[in-house]
């Protein structure tokens, strides 16, 4: 995968940290954690100083990903507490279930008609609203995600404060998936910090430096 360059495209907001200091080593990349953002913000293409994005070339044939991905990240934090968020993204136009709209939980829309199954009782109705799948058109789709507290790099039982200027290696699994990446689409890896959908904001907003030579993603491919 190739890295999509970072820039100053992060959204300005109250309390946002300053831009990260430049990293001289080309084998390293730095981003500033912004707990006001989520994986859905990270996955958007374009410059951002709040995540790292790596994308493949367009696929010459469709590929099926089925199973559980595993990511290993070697990272250094500027603060004693840091979160990691990772997403695998399918970049390309598609029509998918609208699972983000909170008015349609699980991508299901209620209809005005209903169907009855069996007989109703004094305290229970056998009739339920009919439903249909709610869909939406997108330019990319998150197909697997995972999160970790870097202080638990050694064990999940106990977290420890992180030391400045020290790299830590953490391996964790992403959510299972069964997804077909269409021909012409690109596959992306996004590395971010605190995903506000999943984590509480740390007391300080860390600057995270990733060692690219010791960071990897293993995908579950299937025929």
CSV table of C-alpha atoms in Angstrom, one decimal:
chain,number,residue,atom,x,y,z
A,1,UNK,CA,0.0,0.0,0.0
A,2,UNK,CA,1.1,3.6,-0.6
A,3,UNK,CA,0.7,6.2,2.0
A,4,UNK,CA,-1.7,9.1,1.4
A,5,UNK,CA,0.2,12.3,2.4
A,6,UNK,CA,-0.9,14.1,5.6
A,7,UNK,CA,-1.5,17.8,5.7
A,8,UNK,CA,-3.4,20.6,7.5
A,9,UNK,CA,-6.8,19.4,6.5
A,10,UNK,CA,-7.9,18.5,10.0
A,11,UNK,CA,-11.1,20.2,11.1
A,12,UNK,CA,-10.5,23.1,13.5
A,13,UNK,CA,-12.4,23.0,16.8
A,14,UNK,CA,-12.2,24.2,20.3
A,15,UNK,CA,-9.5,22.5,22.3
A,16,UNK,CA,-7.8,20.9,19.3
A,17,UNK,CA,-4.1,20.3,19.7
A,18,UNK,CA,-1.5,22.0,17.6
A,19,UNK,CA,-0.1,20.4,14.4
A,20,UNK,CA,2.4,17.6,15.1
A,21,UNK,CA,6.1,18.2,14.9
A,22,UNK,CA,7.7,16.9,11.7
A,23,UNK,CA,9.4,13.5,11.8
A,24,UNK,CA,12.8,13.4,10.2
A,25,UNK,CA,13.0,9.6,9.8
A,26,UNK,CA,11.2,8.6,6.6
A,27,UNK,CA,10.5,5.2,8.1
A,28,UNK,CA,8.3,7.0,10.7
A,29,UNK,CA,5.0,8.9,10.5
A,30,UNK,CA,3.4,11.1,13.1
A,31,UNK,CA,-0.2,12.2,13.7
A,32,UNK,CA,-2.0,14.2,16.4
A,33,UNK,CA,-4.8,12.4,18.2
A,34,UNK,CA,-8.1,14.3,18.1
A,35,UNK,CA,-10.8,12.6,20.2
A,36,UNK,CA,-13.5,14.7,18.5
A,37,UNK,CA,-13.1,12.5,15.4
A,38,UNK,CA,-14.1,8.9,14.8
A,39,UNK,CA,-13.2,6.2,12.3
A,40,UNK,CA,-15.8,7.6,9.9
A,41,UNK,CA,-13.8,10.9,9.8
A,42,UNK,CA,-10.5,9.1,9.5
A,43,UNK,CA,-11.6,7.1,6.5
A,44,UNK,CA,-12.4,10.2,4.4
A,45,UNK,CA,-9.7,10.8,1.8
A,46,UNK,CA,-7.8,14.0,1.7
A,47,UNK,CA,-5.1,15.6,3.9
A,48,UNK,CA,-5.4,15.1,7.6
A,49,UNK,CA,-3.0,15.6,10.5
A,50,UNK,CA,-5.1,13.4,12.7
A,51,UNK,CA,-4.6,9.9,11.2
A,52,UNK,CA,-2.4,7.9,8.8
A,53,UNK,CA,-3.9,6.5,5.6
A,54,UNK,CA,-2.4,3.9,3.4
A,55,UNK,CA,-4.1,2.8,0.1
A,56,UNK,CA,-3.4,0.1,-2.4
A,57,UNK,CA,-3.5,0.5,-6.2
A,58,UNK,CA,-6.8,-0.3,-7.8
A,59,UNK,CA,-7.4,-4.0,-7.7
A,60,UNK,CA,-7.2,-5.8,-11.1
A,61,UNK,CA,-9.7,-8.4,-10.0
A,62,UNK,CA,-12.2,-8.8,-7.2
A,63,UNK,CA,-11.0,-10.1,-3.8
A,64,UNK,CA,-12.9,-11.7,-1.0
A,65,UNK,CA,-11.9,-10.9,2.6
A,66,UNK,CA,-13.4,-13.4,5.0
A,67,UNK,CA,-12.4,-13.9,8.6
A,68,UNK,CA,-10.5,-11.8,11.2
A,69,UNK,CA,-7.7,-9.4,10.4
A,70,UNK,CA,-4.7,-8.8,12.7
A,71,UNK,CA,-2.7,-5.6,13.0
A,72,UNK,CA,0.6,-5.0,14.6
A,73,UNK,CA,1.5,-1.4,15.3
A,74,UNK,CA,4.8,-0.1,16.8
A,75,UNK,CA,4.1,3.3,18.1
A,76,UNK,CA,5.5,6.0,20.4
A,77,UNK,CA,3.3,8.4,22.4
A,78,UNK,CA,4.0,11.9,23.7
A,79,UNK,CA,1.7,11.3,26.7
A,80,UNK,CA,1.4,8.6,29.4
A,81,UNK,CA,-2.0,7.4,28.0
A,82,UNK,CA,-2.8,6.8,24.4
A,83,UNK,CA,-5.5,5.0,22.4
A,84,UNK,CA,-5.2,3.3,19.0
A,85,UNK,CA,-7.9,2.9,16.4
A,86,UNK,CA,-7.5,1.0,13.2
A,87,UNK,CA,-9.9,0.5,10.2
A,88,UNK,CA,-9.8,-1.4,6.9
A,89,UNK,CA,-11.5,0.5,4.2
A,90,UNK,CA,-12.9,-0.4,0.8
A,91,UNK,CA,-12.4,2.7,-1.4
A,92,UNK,CA,-14.8,2.7,-4.4
A,93,UNK,CA,-18.4,3.5,-5.2
A,94,UNK,CA,-21.1,1.1,-3.8
A,95,UNK,CA,-24.6,0.9,-2.5
A,96,UNK,CA,-24.6,-0.5,1.1
A,97,UNK,CA,-26.8,-1.0,4.1
A,98,UNK,CA,-27.2,2.4,5.9
A,99,UNK,CA,-25.9,1.3,9.3
A,100,UNK,CA,-24.7,4.8,10.3
A,101,UNK,CA,-28.1,6.7,10.2
A,102,UNK,CA,-29.3,6.4,13.8
A,103,UNK,CA,-32.9,6.8,12.6
A,104,UNK,CA,-32.6,3.4,10.8
A,105,UNK,CA,-30.9,1.2,13.4
A,106,UNK,CA,-29.0,-1.7,11.8
A,107,UNK,CA,-29.9,-0.3,8.3
A,108,UNK,CA,-33.6,-1.3,8.8
A,109,UNK,CA,-36.5,1.0,7.9
A,110,UNK,CA,-40.0,0.5,9.4
A,111,UNK,CA,-42.9,0.6,7.0
A,112,UNK,CA,-46.5,1.6,7.8
A,113,UNK,CA,-47.9,-1.8,7.1
A,114,UNK,CA,-47.8,-4.7,9.6
A,115,UNK,CA,-47.9,-8.5,9.6
A,116,UNK,CA,-49.3,-10.8,12.3
A,117,UNK,CA,-47.9,-14.1,13.4
A,118,UNK,CA,-50.3,-16.3,15.4
A,119,UNK,CA,-52.8,-14.9,17.8
A,120,UNK,CA,-52.5,-11.8,20.0
A,121,UNK,CA,-52.9,-12.1,23.8
A,122,UNK,CA,-54.1,-9.7,26.5
A,123,UNK,CA,-50.6,-8.5,27.1
A,124,UNK,CA,-48.9,-9.2,23.8
A,125,UNK,CA,-49.5,-8.4,20.2
A,126,UNK,CA,-48.7,-10.9,17.5
A,127,UNK,CA,-48.5,-8.1,14.9
A,128,UNK,CA,-45.3,-6.3,14.0
A,129,UNK,CA,-44.4,-3.5,11.6
A,130,UNK,CA,-43.1,-4.7,8.2
A,131,UNK,CA,-39.5,-3.6,7.5
A,132,UNK,CA,-37.2,-3.1,4.5
A,133,UNK,CA,-33.4,-2.7,4.1
A,134,UNK,CA,-32.3,1.0,4.2
A,135,UNK,CA,-29.5,1.6,1.7
A,136,UNK,CA,-27.2,4.5,0.8
A,137,UNK,CA,-24.7,5.3,-1.9
A,138,UNK,CA,-21.1,5.7,-0.7
A,139,UNK,CA,-17.6,6.3,-2.1
A,140,UNK,CA,-16.0,4.1,0.6
A,141,UNK,CA,-17.0,1.6,3.2
A,142,UNK,CA,-15.3,0.6,6.5
A,143,UNK,CA,-15.3,-3.2,6.5
A,144,UNK,CA,-13.3,-4.0,9.7
A,145,UNK,CA,-12.3,-2.0,12.8
A,146,UNK,CA,-10.3,-2.5,16.0
A,147,UNK,CA,-9.3,-0.5,19.1
A,148,UNK,CA,-6.7,-0.7,21.8
A,149,UNK,CA,-5.3,1.1,24.8
A,150,UNK,CA,-1.5,1.3,24.3
A,151,UNK,CA,-0.9,1.0,28.0
A,152,UNK,CA,-2.0,-2.6,27.7
A,153,UNK,CA,0.7,-3.5,25.3
A,154,UNK,CA,2.1,-6.2,27.5
A,155,UNK,CA,-1.2,-7.6,29.0
A,156,UNK,CA,-4.9,-6.8,28.8
A,157,UNK,CA,-5.1,-7.4,32.6
A,158,UNK,CA,-3.2,-4.3,33.6
A,159,UNK,CA,-2.4,-1.0,32.0
A,160,UNK,CA,0.8,0.9,32.6
A,161,UNK,CA,1.8,4.6,32.0
A,162,UNK,CA,3.7,5.1,28.7
A,163,UNK,CA,7.3,6.4,28.8
A,164,UNK,CA,8.1,9.3,26.4
A,165,UNK,CA,10.4,8.7,23.5
A,166,UNK,CA,9.9,4.9,23.7
A,167,UNK,CA,8.3,2.7,21.1
A,168,UNK,CA,5.8,0.1,22.1
A,169,UNK,CA,4.5,-2.8,20.0
A,170,UNK,CA,0.9,-3.9,20.2
A,171,UNK,CA,-0.9,-6.6,18.2
A,172,UNK,CA,-4.7,-6.9,18.2
A,173,UNK,CA,-7.5,-8.4,16.1
A,174,UNK,CA,-10.0,-6.4,14.1
A,175,UNK,CA,-13.7,-7.2,13.8
A,176,UNK,CA,-14.6,-10.2,11.7
A,177,UNK,CA,-15.7,-9.6,8.1
A,178,UNK,CA,-17.0,-11.3,5.0
A,179,UNK,CA,-16.6,-8.7,2.2
A,180,UNK,CA,-15.9,-8.6,-1.5
A,181,UNK,CA,-13.6,-5.8,-2.7
A,182,UNK,CA,-14.7,-5.1,-6.3
A,183,UNK,CA,-12.3,-4.8,-9.2
A,184,UNK,CA,-11.1,-1.3,-9.6
A,185,UNK,CA,-11.6,-0.5,-5.9
A,186,UNK,CA,-8.7,0.3,-3.6
A,187,UNK,CA,-8.0,-1.3,-0.2
A,188,UNK,CA,-7.0,1.1,2.6
A,189,UNK,CA,-5.5,0.9,6.1
A,190,UNK,CA,-6.3,3.7,8.5
A,191,UNK,CA,-4.4,4.2,11.8
A,192,UNK,CA,-5.9,6.8,14.2
A,193,UNK,CA,-6.0,7.5,17.9
A,194,UNK,CA,-9.1,7.9,20.0
A,195,UNK,CA,-12.3,6.9,18.2
A,196,UNK,CA,-15.0,8.8,20.1
A,197,UNK,CA,-17.6,6.1,19.2
A,198,UNK,CA,-15.6,3.6,21.3
A,199,UNK,CA,-13.3,5.4,23.8
A,200,UNK,CA,-13.4,8.1,26.4
A,201,UNK,CA,-11.1,11.0,25.7
A,202,UNK,CA,-7.7,10.7,27.5
A,203,UNK,CA,-6.6,13.4,29.9
A,204,UNK,CA,-4.1,14.7,27.3
A,205,UNK,CA,-4.1,14.5,23.6
A,206,UNK,CA,-1.1,12.5,22.5
A,207,UNK,CA,1.1,12.9,19.4
A,208,UNK,CA,1.7,9.4,18.1
A,209,UNK,CA,4.7,8.4,16.0
A,210,UNK,CA,4.4,5.1,14.1
A,211,UNK,CA,7.4,3.0,13.1
A,212,UNK,CA,6.3,2.0,9.6
A,213,UNK,CA,9.0,-0.7,9.2
A,214,UNK,CA,7.5,-2.7,12.1
A,215,UNK,CA,3.8,-2.0,11.5
A,216,UNK,CA,1.8,-4.5,9.5
A,217,UNK,CA,-1.7,-5.8,8.6
A,218,UNK,CA,-2.7,-9.4,7.9
A,219,UNK,CA,-5.9,-9.8,5.9
A,220,UNK,CA,-8.0,-13.0,5.8
A,221,UNK,CA,-8.3,-13.6,2.0
A,222,UNK,CA,-10.6,-16.3,0.6
A,223,UNK,CA,-11.1,-17.8,-2.9
